[in-house]
XYZ file of C-alpha atoms in Angstrom:
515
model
C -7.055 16.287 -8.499
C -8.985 13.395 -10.347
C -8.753 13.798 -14.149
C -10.932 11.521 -15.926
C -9.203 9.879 -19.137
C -10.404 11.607 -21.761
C -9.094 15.386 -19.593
C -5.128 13.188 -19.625
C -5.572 12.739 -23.470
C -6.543 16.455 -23.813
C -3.634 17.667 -22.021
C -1.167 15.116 -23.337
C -2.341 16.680 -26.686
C -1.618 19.759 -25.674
C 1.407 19.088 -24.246
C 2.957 17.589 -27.877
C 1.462 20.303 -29.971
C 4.115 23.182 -30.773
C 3.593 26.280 -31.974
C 5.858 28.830 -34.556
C 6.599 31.713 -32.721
C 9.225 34.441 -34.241
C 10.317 31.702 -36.044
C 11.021 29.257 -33.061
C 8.955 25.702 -32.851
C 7.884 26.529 -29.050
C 5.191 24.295 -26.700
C 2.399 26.553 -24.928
C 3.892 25.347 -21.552
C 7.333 26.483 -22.742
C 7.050 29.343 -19.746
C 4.781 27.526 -17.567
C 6.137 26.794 -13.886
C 4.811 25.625 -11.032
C 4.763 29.084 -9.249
C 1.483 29.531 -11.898
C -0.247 26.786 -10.359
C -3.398 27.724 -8.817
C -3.372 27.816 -5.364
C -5.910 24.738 -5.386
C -3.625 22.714 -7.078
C -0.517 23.192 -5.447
C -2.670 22.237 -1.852
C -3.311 19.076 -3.652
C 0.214 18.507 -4.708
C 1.338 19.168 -0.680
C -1.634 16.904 0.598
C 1.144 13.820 -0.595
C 3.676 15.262 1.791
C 5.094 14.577 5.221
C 4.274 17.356 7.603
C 7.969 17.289 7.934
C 8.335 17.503 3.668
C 5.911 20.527 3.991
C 7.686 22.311 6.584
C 10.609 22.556 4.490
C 8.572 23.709 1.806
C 7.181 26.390 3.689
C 10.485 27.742 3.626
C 10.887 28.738 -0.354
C 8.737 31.488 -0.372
C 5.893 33.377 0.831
C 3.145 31.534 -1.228
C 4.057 28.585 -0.860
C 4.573 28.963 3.185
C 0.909 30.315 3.067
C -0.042 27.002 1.018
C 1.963 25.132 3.885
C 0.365 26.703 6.416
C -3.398 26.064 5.549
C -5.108 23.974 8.289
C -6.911 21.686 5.531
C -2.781 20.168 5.553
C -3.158 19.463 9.385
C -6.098 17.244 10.183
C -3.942 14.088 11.168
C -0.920 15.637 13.288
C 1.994 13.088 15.021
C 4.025 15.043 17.019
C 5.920 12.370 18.451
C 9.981 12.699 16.960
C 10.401 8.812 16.529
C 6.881 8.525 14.672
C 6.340 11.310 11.887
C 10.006 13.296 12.485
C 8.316 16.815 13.800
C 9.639 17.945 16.868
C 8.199 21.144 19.139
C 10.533 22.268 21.290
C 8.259 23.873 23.402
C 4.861 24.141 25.404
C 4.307 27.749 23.664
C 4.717 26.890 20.252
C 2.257 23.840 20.314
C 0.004 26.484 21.881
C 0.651 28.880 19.096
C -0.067 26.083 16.286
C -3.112 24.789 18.005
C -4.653 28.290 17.963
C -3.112 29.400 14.753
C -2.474 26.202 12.545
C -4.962 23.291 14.125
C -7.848 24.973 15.019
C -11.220 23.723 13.656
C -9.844 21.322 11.232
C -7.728 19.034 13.388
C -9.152 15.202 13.742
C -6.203 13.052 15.323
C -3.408 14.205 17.269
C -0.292 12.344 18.818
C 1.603 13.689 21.776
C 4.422 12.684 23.661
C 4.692 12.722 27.310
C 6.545 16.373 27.331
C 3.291 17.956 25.603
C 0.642 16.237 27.780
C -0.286 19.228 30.260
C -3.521 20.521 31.148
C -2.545 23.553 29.353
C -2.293 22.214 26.318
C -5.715 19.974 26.299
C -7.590 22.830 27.544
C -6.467 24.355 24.256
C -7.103 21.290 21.997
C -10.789 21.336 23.777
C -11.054 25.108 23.333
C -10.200 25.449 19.581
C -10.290 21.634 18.051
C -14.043 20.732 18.507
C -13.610 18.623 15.580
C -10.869 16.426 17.095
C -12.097 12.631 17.435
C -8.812 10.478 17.133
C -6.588 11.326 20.212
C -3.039 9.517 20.932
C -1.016 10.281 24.222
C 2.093 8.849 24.614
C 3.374 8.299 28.677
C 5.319 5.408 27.824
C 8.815 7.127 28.287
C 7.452 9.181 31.618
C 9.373 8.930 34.894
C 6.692 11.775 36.317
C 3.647 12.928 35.161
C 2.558 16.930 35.067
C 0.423 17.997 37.386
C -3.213 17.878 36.188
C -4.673 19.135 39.138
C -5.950 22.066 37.567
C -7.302 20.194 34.726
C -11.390 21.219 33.826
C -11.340 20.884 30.425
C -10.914 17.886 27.973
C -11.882 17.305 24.118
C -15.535 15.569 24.375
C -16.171 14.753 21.166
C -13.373 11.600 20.776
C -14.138 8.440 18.891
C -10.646 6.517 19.399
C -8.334 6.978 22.140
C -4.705 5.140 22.535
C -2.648 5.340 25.938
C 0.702 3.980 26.020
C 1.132 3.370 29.251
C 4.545 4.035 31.314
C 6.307 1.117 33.499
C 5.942 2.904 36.832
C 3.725 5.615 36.509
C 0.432 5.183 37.976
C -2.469 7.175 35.864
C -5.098 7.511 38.253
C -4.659 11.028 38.849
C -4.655 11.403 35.099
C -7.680 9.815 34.198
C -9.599 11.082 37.159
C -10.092 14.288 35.317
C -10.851 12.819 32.068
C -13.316 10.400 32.971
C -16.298 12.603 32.669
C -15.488 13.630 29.123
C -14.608 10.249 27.178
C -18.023 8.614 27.658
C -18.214 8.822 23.478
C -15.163 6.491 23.148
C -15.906 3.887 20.612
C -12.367 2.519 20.305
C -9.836 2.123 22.996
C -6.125 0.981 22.787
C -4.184 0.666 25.910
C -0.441 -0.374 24.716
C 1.763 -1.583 27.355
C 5.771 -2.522 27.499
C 5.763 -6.141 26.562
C 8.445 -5.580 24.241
C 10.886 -3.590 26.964
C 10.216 -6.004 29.586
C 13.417 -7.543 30.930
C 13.868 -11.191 31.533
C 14.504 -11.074 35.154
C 11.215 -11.047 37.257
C 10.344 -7.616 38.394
C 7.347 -6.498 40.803
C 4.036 -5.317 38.760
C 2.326 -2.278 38.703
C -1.424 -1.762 38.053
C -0.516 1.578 36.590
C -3.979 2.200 35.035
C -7.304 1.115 36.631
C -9.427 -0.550 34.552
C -12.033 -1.417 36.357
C -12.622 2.168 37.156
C -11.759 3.034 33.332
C -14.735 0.747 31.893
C -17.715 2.505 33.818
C -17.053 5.690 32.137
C -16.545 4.066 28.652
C -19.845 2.098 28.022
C -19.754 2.588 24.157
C -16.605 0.694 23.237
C -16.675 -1.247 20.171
C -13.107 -1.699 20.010
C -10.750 -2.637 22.735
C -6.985 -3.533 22.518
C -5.142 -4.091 25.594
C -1.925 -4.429 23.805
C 1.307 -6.117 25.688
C 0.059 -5.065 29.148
C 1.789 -6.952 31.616
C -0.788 -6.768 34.714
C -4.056 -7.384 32.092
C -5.798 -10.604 33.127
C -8.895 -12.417 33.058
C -10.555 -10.125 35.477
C -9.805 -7.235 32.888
C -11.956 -9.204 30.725
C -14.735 -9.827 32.779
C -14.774 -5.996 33.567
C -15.290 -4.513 30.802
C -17.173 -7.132 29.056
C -20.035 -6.289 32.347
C -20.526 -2.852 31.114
C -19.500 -2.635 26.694
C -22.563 -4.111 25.994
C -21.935 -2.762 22.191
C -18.586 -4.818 22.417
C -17.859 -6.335 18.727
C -13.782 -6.949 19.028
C -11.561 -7.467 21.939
C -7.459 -7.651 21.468
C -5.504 -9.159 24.241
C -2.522 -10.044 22.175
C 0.799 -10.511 24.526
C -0.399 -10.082 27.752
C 0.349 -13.123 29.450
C -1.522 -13.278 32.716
C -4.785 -14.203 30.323
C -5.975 -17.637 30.897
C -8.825 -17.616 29.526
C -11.319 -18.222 33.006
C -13.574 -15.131 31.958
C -14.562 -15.769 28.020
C -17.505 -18.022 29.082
C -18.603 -14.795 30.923
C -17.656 -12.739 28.182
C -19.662 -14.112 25.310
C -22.560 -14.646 27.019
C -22.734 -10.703 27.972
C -21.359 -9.440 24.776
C -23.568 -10.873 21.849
C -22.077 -8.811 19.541
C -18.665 -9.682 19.720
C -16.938 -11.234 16.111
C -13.068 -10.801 16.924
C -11.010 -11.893 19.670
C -7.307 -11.656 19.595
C -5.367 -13.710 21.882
C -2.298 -14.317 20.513
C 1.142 -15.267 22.600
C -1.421 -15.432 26.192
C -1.384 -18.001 28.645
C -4.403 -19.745 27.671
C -5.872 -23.090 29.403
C -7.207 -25.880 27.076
C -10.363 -26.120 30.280
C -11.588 -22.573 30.357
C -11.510 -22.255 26.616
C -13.697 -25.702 26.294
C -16.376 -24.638 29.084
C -16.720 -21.811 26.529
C -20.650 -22.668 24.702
C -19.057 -21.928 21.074
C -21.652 -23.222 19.166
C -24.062 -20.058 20.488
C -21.005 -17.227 19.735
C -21.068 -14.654 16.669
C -17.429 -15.211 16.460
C -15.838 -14.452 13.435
C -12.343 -13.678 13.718
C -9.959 -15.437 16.101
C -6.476 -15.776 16.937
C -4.557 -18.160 19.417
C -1.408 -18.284 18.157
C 1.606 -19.117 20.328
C -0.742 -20.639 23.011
C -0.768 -23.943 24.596
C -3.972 -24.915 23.540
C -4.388 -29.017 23.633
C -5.587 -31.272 20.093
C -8.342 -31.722 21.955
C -9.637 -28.260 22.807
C -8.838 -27.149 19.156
C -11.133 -29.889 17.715
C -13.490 -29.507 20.383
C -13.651 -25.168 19.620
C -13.138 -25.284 15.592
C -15.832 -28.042 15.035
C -18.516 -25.831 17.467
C -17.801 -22.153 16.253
C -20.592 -22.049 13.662
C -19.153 -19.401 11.559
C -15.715 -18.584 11.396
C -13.842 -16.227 8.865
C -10.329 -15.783 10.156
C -8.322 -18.001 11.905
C -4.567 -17.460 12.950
C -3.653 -20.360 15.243
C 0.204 -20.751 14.412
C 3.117 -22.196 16.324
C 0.430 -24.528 18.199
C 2.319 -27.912 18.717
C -1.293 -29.245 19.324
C -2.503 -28.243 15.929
C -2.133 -31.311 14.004
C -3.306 -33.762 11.378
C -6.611 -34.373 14.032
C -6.960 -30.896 13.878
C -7.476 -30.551 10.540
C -9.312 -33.633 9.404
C -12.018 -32.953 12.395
C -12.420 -29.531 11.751
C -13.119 -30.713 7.801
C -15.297 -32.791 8.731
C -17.435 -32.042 11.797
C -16.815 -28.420 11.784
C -17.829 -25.303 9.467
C -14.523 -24.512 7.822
C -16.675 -23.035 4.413
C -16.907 -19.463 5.351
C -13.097 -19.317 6.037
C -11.452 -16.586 4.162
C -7.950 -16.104 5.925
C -5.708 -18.928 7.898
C -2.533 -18.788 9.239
C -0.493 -21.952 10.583
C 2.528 -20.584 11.093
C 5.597 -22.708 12.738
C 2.823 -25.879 12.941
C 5.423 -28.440 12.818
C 3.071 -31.477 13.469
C 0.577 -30.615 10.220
C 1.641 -33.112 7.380
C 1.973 -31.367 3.575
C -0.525 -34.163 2.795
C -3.199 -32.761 5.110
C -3.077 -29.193 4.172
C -3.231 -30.838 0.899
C -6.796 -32.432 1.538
C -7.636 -29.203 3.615
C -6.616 -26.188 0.425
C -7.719 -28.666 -2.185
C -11.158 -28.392 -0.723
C -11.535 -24.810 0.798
C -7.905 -22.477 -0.734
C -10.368 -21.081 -3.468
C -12.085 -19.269 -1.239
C -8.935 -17.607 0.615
C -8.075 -14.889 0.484
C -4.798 -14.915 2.954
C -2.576 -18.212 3.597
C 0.509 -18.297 6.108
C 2.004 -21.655 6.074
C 5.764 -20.395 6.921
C 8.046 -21.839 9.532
C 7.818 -25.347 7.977
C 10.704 -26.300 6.666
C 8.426 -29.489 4.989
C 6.316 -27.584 3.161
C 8.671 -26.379 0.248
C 7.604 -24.760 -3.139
C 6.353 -28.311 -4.116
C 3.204 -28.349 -2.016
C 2.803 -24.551 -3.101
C 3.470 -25.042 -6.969
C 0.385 -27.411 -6.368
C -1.893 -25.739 -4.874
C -1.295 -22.751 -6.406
C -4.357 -23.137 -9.522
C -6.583 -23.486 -6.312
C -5.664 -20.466 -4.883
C -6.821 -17.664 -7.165
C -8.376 -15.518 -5.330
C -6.015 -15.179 -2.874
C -4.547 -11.639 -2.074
C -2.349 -12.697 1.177
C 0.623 -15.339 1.061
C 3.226 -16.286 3.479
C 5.659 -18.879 2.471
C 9.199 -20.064 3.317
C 11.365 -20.342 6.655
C 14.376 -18.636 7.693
C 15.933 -22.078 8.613
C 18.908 -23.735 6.253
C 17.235 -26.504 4.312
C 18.559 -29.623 2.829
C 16.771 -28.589 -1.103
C 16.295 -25.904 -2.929
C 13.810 -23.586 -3.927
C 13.540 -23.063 -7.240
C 12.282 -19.169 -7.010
C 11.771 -18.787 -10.833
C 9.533 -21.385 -11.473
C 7.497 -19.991 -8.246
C 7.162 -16.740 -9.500
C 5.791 -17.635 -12.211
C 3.155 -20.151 -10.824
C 2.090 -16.978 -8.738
C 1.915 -14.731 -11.936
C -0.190 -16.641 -13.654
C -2.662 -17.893 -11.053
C -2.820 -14.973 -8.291
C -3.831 -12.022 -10.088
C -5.697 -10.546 -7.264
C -2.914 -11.125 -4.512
C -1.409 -7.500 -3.112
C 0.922 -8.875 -0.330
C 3.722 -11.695 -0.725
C 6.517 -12.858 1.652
C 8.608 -14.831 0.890
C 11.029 -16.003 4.315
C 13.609 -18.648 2.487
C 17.168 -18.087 3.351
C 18.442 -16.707 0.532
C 21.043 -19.482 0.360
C 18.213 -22.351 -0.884
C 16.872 -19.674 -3.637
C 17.851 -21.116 -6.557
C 17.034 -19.077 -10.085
C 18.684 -18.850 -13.281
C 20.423 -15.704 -15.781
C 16.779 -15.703 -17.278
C 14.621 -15.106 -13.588
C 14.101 -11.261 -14.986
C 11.798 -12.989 -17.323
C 9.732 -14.488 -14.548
C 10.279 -11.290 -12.358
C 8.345 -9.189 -15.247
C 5.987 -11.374 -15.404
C 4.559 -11.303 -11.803
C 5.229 -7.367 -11.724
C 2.895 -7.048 -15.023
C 0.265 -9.583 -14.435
C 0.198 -8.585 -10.488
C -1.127 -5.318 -10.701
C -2.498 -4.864 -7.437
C 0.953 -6.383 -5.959
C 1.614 -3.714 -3.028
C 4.410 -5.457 -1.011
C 6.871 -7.794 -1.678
C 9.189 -9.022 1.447
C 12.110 -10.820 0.994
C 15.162 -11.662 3.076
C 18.486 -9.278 2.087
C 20.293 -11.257 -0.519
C 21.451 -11.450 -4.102
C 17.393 -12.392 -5.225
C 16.191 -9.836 -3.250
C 18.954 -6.654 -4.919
C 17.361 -8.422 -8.471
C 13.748 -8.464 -7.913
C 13.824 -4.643 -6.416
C 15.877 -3.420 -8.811
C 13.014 -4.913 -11.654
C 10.407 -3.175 -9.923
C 12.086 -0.051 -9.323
C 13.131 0.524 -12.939
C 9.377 0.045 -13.828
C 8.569 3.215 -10.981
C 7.386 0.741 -8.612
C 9.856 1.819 -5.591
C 7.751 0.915 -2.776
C 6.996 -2.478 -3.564
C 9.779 -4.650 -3.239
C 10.962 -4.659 0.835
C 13.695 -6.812 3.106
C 12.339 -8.442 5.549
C 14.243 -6.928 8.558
C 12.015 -4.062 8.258
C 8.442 -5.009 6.789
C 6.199 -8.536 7.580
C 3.201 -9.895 5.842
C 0.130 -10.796 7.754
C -3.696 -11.818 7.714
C -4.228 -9.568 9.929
C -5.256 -7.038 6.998
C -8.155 -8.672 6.299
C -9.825 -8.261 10.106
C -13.013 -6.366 9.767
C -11.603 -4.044 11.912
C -8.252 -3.304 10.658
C -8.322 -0.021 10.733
C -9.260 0.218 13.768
C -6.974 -1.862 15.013
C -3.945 -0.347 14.310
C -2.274 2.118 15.982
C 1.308 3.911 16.125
């Protein structure tokens, strides 16, 4: 409920005035609970919750399982244990909340492999015709149900995401879908990259793409996420029928090299992202590429093998970029940098990350921020373990406008970091940044009795400070607790379970991301 300020002053007036009654100084909201809250208001109050929080609400009484219970709660379900905690135990009670809870107002679903039948998305077709954001979850499958008697699918969806199983082929699957997703606009395929063993193992084509991207010509956005049988032909498939095509994410599949994106941007005009990171890129197929005619915006080729000379030949053509990530690139050097500077169009740049780039000198990202860090607005220059708070505490005036940083390495180092004196060069030059990471080992932090002093002064002058990662240690138990007495709980985070990237600022972010 949005109160402007001058409502707050009202009711804070309110609040303080007290009244005589039988002789007792009593405040009007002396019998005021929030059982007299208007309906409206408590369904504002539960909007904030889990579905899992508001299931156990549901259980204190009758009004407020009625409040609960009101599909304007359940437009974004995740049925999936791991993901949101809600677990249906069986095929008739999703039926029963689709029908009874769902209905009409549901927009995004997740379901796991045990509540993909053809039952239960003849229902979600039946009595969601508002759902657009669809997530189906095979990746744990051994056996798929039987869909043969499948007629009926939701038509209306914007943004699908398959996680595909190891072993399971989908073709019977997507057979009967086929004729009903044509109005897909974003498309996530997520594969097992990250439960692949290290031994060889055969490959499965468990999903046919080339099949997939005839009945999908509207795609905008397509992320073929860790997908260990994705390559270059992938590309070159559905980049001959998404003519609308404006970012493509091929991040961790391997078998990429790269032969098809000559193809691919002279058939997709529109496209301003590609995401290649960790593929198996060749420095030949990426220079037969005509750069200097693409709309490319965004682009990351981090962890390739890219050569020095294919990264000055690409960054001094591509007329217009915005976002570069092109970290742990042993090619990515001094050359790099000075050519790009100079021949290239490095003035539009807004977010760069060089993670791990060993062979960059401190001097030449020097030359490089002092000329172009004022207008960043995300920086990742961790993994060195030469480029200490030094280089940062210099160019930190420069950076002002940044709302990204990434600093530090995990690696023991032979100095120190003096952490207070950091802090406060960030306090009182960064006041737009929102996400800061810093990856030190806690054993080269150095700060003194009086670093609560520099601590307050980020926290106040860093208002729009959102996330703070830092690795467990004595610095990290100080800073949180700071924030946390100040009712900033969420801020402050450890490392082992949060990480800071550029990738916020893609233009499609939020499309991007996905469970």
């Amino acid at each position: 409920m949005d109160l402007s300020g001058d409502v707050w002053a009202q009711v804070a007036l309110e609040a303080s005035t007290v009244y005589l009654v039988d002789g007792v100084m009593r405040s009007p909201f002396a019998n005021t609970t929030i059982e007299k809250l208007p309906d409206k208001v408590l369904l504002n109050i539960f909007s904030y919750l889990t579905h899992r929080e508001i299931c156990r609400m549901a259980r204190v009484c009758r009004k407020w399982r009625l409040i609960a219970y009101d599909t304007r709660l359940w437009k974004s379900v995740s049925l999936r244990p791991e993901i949101s905690g809600l677990h249906v135990g069986s095929l008739e009670a999703l039926l029963a909340l689709i029908s009874i809870r769902f209905g009409p107002s549901l927009r995004y679903i997740e379901l796991p492999i045990e509540l993909i039948t053809h039952t239960v998305l003849h229902e979600l077709s039946n009595k969601c015709p508002n759902l657009t954001h669809m997530l189906l979850d095979f990746s744990t499958a051994m056996q798929l149900h039987d869909f043969s008697e499948m007629q009926a699918f939701p038509t209306k969806l914007k943004y699908m995401v398959i996680c595909l199983s190891e072993v399971i082929f989908m073709e019977g699957f997507m057979r009967k879908i086929y004729n009903f997703i044509n109005g897909l606009e974003i498309l996530h395929l997520i594969g097992t990259y990250e439960k692949v063993e290290e031994e060889e193992e055969e490959i499965y084509e468990v999903i046919n793409v080339h099949k997939l991207k005839g009945a999908t010509p509207n795609l905008r956005v397509i992320n073929l996420y860790g997908i260990n049988f994705i390559d270059d032909s992938h590309i070159d498939a559905f980049s001959s029928n998404c003519i609308q095509l404006e970012c493509l994410a091929v991040n961790f599949c391997n078998k990429v090299t790269g032969s098809t994106l000559k193809t691919l941007f002279q058939r997709s005009r529109r496209l301003k992202c590609l995401l290649m990171n960790q593929t198996s890129l060749i420095s030949e197929h990426v220079m037969a590429v005509e750069w200097e005619k693409v709309s490319l915006q965004e682009l990351d080729i981090s962890a390739t093998d890219l050569s020095t000379e294919c990264l000055v030949d690409m960054l001094t053509r591509i007329p217009n970029l915005r976002f570069l990530s092109a970290g742990q690139l042993n090619g990515f050097n001094d050359t790099v940098l000075k050519s790009w500077m100079e021949m290239g169009n490095p003035r539009n740049l807004i977010a760069l990350d060089l993670e791990a780039s060993d062979n960059l000198s401190d001097d030449a990202l020097y030359k490089f921020l002092s000329r172009h860090g004022q207008q960043l607005s995300g920086l990742v220059l961790s993994g060195m373990p030469h480029i200490t708070d030094q280089l940062w505490m210099s160019v930190m005036p420069i950076l002002n406008n940044a709302r990204i940083l990434v600093m530090g390495t995990p690696e023991r180092l032979g100095v120190n970091i003096h952490v207070d004196q950091l802090m406060d060069g960030i306090a009182n030059n960064l006041p737009r940044l929102e996400r800061l990471e810093l990856r030190w080992d806690p054993q080269n932090l150095r700060f003194s009795d009086k670093s609560q002093k520099a601590i307050d002064i980020l926290r106040v002058k860093c208002l729009k400070l959102r996330c703070l990662v830092l690795n467990d240690g004595r610095y990290y138990e100080i800073v949180k607790a700071n924030f946390e007495r100040a009712d900033r709980n969420t801020v402050v985070r450890t490392s082992t379970s949060s990480r800071v990237s550029n990738y916020y600022l893609l233009g499609n972010y939020k499309d991007l991301v996905f469970n």
